[in-house]
XYZ file of C-alpha atoms in Angstrom:
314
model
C 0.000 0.000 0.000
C 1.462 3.018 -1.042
C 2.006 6.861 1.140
C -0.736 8.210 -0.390
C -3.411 5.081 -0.177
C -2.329 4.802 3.446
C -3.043 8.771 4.023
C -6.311 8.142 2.990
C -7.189 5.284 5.420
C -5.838 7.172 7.883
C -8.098 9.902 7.178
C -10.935 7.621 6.876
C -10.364 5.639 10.367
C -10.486 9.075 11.867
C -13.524 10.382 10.933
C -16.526 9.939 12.785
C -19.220 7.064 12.178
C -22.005 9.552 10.794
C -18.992 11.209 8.476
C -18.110 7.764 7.685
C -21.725 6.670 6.518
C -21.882 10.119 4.845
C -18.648 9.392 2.780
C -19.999 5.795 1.601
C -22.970 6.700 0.415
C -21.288 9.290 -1.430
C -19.905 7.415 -3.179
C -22.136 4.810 -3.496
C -24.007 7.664 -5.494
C -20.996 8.820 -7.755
C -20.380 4.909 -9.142
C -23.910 4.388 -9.396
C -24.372 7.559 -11.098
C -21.416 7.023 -13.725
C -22.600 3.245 -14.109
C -26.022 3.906 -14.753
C -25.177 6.781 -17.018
C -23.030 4.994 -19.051
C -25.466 1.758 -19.176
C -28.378 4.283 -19.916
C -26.644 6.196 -22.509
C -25.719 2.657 -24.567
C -29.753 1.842 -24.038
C -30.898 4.893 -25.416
C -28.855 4.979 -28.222
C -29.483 1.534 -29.206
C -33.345 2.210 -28.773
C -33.266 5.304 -30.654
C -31.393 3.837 -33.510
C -33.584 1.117 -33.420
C -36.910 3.212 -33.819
C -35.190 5.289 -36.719
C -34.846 1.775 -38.676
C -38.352 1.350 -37.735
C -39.874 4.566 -39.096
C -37.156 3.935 -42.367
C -38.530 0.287 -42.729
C -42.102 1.282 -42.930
C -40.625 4.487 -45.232
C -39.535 1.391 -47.057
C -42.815 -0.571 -47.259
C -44.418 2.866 -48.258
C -42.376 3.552 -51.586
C -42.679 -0.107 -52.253
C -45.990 0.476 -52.536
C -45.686 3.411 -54.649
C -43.336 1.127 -56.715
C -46.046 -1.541 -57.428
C -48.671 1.385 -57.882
C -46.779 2.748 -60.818
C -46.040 -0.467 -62.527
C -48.905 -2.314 -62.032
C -51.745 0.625 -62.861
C -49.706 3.845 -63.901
C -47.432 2.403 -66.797
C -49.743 -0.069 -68.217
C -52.481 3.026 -68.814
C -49.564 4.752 -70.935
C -47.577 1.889 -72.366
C -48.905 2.677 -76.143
C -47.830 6.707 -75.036
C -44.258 5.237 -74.105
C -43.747 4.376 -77.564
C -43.228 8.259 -78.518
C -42.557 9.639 -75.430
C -40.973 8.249 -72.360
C -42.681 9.653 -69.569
C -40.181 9.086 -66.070
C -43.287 9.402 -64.079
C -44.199 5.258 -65.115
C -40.628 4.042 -63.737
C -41.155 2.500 -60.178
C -38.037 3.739 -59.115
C -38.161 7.249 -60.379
C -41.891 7.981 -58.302
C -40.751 6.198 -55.345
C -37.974 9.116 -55.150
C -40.243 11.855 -55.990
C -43.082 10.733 -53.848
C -40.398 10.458 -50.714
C -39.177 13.802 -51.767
C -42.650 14.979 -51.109
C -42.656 13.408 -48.179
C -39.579 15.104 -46.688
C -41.717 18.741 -46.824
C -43.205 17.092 -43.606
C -41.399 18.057 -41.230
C -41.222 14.816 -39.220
C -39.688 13.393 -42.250
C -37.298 16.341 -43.493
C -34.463 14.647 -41.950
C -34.922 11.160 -43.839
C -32.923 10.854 -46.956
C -34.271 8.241 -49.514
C -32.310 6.570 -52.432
C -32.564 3.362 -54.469
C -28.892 2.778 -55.030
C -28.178 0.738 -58.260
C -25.094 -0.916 -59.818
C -26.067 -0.338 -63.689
C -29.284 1.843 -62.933
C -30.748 4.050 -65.872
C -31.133 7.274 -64.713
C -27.224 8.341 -63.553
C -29.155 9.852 -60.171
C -29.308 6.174 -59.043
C -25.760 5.439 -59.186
C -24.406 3.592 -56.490
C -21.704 4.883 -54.822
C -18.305 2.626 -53.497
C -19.744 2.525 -49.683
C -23.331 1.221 -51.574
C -21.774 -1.297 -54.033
C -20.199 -3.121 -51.252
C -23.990 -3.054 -49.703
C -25.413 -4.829 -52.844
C -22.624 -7.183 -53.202
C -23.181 -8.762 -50.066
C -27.120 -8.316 -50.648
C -26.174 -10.808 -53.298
C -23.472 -12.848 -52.292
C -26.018 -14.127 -49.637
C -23.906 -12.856 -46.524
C -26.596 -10.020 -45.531
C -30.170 -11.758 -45.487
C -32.529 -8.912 -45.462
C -31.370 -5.850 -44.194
C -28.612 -3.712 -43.201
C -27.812 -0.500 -40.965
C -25.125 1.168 -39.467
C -23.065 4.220 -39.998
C -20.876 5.687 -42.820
C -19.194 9.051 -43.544
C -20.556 11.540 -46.820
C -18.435 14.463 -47.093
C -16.973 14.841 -43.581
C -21.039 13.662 -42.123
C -21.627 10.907 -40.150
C -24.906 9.201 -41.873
C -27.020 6.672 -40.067
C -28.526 4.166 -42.577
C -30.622 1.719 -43.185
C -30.715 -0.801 -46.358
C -32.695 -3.674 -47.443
C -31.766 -5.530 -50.901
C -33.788 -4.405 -54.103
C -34.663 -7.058 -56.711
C -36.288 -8.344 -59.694
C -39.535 -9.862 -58.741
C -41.489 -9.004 -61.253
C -41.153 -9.850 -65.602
C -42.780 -6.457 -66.317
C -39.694 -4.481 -64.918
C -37.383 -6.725 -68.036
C -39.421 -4.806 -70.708
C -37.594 -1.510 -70.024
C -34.310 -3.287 -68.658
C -33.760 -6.468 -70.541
C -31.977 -5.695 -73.577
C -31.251 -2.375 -75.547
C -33.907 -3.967 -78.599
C -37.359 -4.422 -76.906
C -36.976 -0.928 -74.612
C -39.334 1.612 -75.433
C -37.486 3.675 -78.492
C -38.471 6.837 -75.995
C -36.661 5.611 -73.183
C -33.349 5.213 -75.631
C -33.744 8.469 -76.840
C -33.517 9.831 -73.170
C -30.885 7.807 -71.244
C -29.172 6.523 -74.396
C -28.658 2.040 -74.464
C -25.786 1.943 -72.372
C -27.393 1.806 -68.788
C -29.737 -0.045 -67.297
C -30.341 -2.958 -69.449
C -29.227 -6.884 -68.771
C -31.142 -7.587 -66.135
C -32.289 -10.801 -64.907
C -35.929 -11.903 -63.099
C -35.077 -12.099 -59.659
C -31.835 -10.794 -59.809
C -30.536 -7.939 -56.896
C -29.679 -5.246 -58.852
C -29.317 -2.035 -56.141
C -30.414 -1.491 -53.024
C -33.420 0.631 -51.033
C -31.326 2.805 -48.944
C -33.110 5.371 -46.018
C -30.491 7.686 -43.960
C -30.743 10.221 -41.472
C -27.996 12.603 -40.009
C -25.943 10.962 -36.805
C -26.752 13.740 -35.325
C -30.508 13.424 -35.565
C -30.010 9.635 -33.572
C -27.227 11.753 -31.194
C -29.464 14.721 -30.360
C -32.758 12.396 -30.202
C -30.719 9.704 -27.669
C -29.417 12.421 -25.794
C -32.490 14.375 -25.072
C -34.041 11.018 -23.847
C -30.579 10.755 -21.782
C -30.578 13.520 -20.151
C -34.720 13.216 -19.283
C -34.238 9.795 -18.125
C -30.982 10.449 -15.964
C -32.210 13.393 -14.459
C -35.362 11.205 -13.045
C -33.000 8.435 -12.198
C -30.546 10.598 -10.312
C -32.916 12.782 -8.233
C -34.522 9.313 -7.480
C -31.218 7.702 -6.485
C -30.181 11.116 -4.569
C -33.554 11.032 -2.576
C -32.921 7.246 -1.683
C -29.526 7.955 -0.621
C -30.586 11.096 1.707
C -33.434 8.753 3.011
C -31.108 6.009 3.777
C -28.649 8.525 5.593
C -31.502 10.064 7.491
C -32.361 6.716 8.575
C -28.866 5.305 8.843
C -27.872 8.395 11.575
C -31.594 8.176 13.177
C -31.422 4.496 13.991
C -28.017 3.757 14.515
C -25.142 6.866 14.648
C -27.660 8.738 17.764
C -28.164 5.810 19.362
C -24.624 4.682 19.684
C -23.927 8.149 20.102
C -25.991 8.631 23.150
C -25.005 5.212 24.567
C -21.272 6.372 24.541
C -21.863 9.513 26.288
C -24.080 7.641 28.778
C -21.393 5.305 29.110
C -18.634 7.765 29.590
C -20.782 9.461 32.468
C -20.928 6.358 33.933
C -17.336 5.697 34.308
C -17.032 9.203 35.913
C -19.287 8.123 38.548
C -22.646 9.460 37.464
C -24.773 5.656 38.410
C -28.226 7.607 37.827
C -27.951 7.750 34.392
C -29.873 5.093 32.359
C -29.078 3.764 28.631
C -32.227 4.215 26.606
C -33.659 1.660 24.649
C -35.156 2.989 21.614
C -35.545 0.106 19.439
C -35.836 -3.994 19.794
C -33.515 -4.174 17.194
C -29.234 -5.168 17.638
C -28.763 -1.649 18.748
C -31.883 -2.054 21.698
C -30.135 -5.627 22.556
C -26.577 -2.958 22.765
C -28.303 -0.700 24.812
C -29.431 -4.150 27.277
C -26.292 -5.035 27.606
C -24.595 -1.781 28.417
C -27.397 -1.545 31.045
C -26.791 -4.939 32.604
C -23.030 -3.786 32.640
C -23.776 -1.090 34.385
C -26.001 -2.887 37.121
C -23.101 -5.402 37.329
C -20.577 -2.643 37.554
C -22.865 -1.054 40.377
C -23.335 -4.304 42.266
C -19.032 -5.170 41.918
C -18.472 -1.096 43.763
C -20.878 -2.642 45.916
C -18.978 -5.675 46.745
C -15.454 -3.607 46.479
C -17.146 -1.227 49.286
C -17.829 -3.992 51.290
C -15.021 -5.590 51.505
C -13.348 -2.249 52.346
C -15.198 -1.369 55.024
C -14.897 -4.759 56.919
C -11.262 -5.021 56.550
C -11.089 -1.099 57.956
C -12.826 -2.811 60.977
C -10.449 -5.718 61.271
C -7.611 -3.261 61.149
């Protein structure tokens, strides 16, 4: 034990029993306090990033919906249109992104970005970037299953996201993206018969991809943080107070007024009682010292006694 550990113990063994209590539950309240702020700050996060993929998973659902909309009952209504104009509005992809643009005027939605990455997509706006190619390779090497979050950096910003595999289920979607031949002669015109075609039923050819600022999960898990611990501290301070009250109440005055009773009794004082307060270990204390002092009483007693008759001997 080092100088400075053994200054402290010192200091501790000197204090007094209600100081000593005092000190304990001191820091009893510090290393709970750091604990459960540390424990609670992991939770919150976790739970807030956890109800952000929620609200981007239903976001999801939604533009799926859209997607399905447009192909099953918008683009068949203008396929014989298509042939002389290509109207954007008919791809699945292209009103999922301008329907979730609309979205984001709402203001619980502003923060939600929405983009249906794509290794060879059509329109160059889809273009999947290095950190989302590496997404839809292992959306279809089999290694992610059915969705994916985390976080990734876009010009110097942390970016929470959220991605679930986007494929081919449907025959309709080859018309436009099979081969450069049987695409509407519009649609060439537009984007031109080098992107976007060679697909395959079933293949995953990009992934739906929803992200939100870190700082939106940050500032949302830290307002619940700071909420939550200030409940759970003045809780845990008022429990500690209580237990302090009760702690010098029951215990330091009683063994403080026994040892001042006590001290009066070895100056002489045999009047004096100890006062049992309780029926607890400190009442059986306060028995005891009373049956010392009795005993005490009755060996002066004796002592006197035995004084006086050997005076008379002598």
């Amino acid at each position: 034990m080092n100088t400075q550990s053994q200054s402290v113990f010192r200091f501790y063994n000197n204090l007094k029993l209600g100081q000593k209590l005092s000190v304990i539950l001191l820091l009893i309240f510090i290393v709970g306090s750091l604990l459960s702020g540390i424990a609670l700050s992991h939770v919150l996060t976790k739970n807030t990033e956890r109800e952000i993929t929620s609200q981007a998973l239903i976001l999801m659902d939604t533009m799926n919906s859209v997607r399905d909309y447009t192909s099953t009952q918008i683009k068949p209504e203008l396929d014989d249109r298509l042939q002389e104009e290509f109207l954007p509005q008919t791809v699945p992809a292209y009103s999922a992104t301008e329907v979730f643009q609309n979205l984001r005027q709402n203001q619980n939605y502003e923060q939600f970005f929405y983009k249906e990455a794509t290794l060879n997509p059509t329109n160059p706006r889809d273009k999947a970037d290095d950190f989302e190619t590496q997404i839809i390779q292992k959306f279809r090497s089999g290694s992610i299953a059915k969705s994916v979050e985390g976080f990734r950096q876009i010009d110097d910003q942390e970016i929470f996201y959220i991605a679930r595999p986007l494929q081919i289920k449907k025959s309709s979607c080859l018309e436009c993206h099979s081969t450069p031949d049987v695409a509407p002669v519009s649609m060439i015109k537009r984007y031109g018969a080098e992107r976007g075609f060679n697909w395959n039923l079933n293949e995953i050819i990009g992934s739906q991809i929803v992200s939100v600022p870190a700082s939106t999960v940050i500032e949302s898990a830290r307002s619940a943080f700071i909420l939550t611990m200030s409940i759970v501290l003045g809780i845990f301070a008022s429990v500690i107070l209580l237990i302090n009250f009760w702690l010098r109440k029951t215990v330091v005055r009683p063994v403080v007024r026994m040892t001042k009773t006590a001290e009066m009794v070895s100056q002489g004082d045999m009047e004096i009682e100890f006062i049992k307060s309780s029926g607890d270990e400190i009442g059986e204390l306060a028995d005891s010292f009373s049956r010392m002092k009795t005993s005490f009483m009755l060996a002066m007693k004796k002592l006197n006694e035995m004084r006086r008759k050997n005076k008379e001997a002598n």
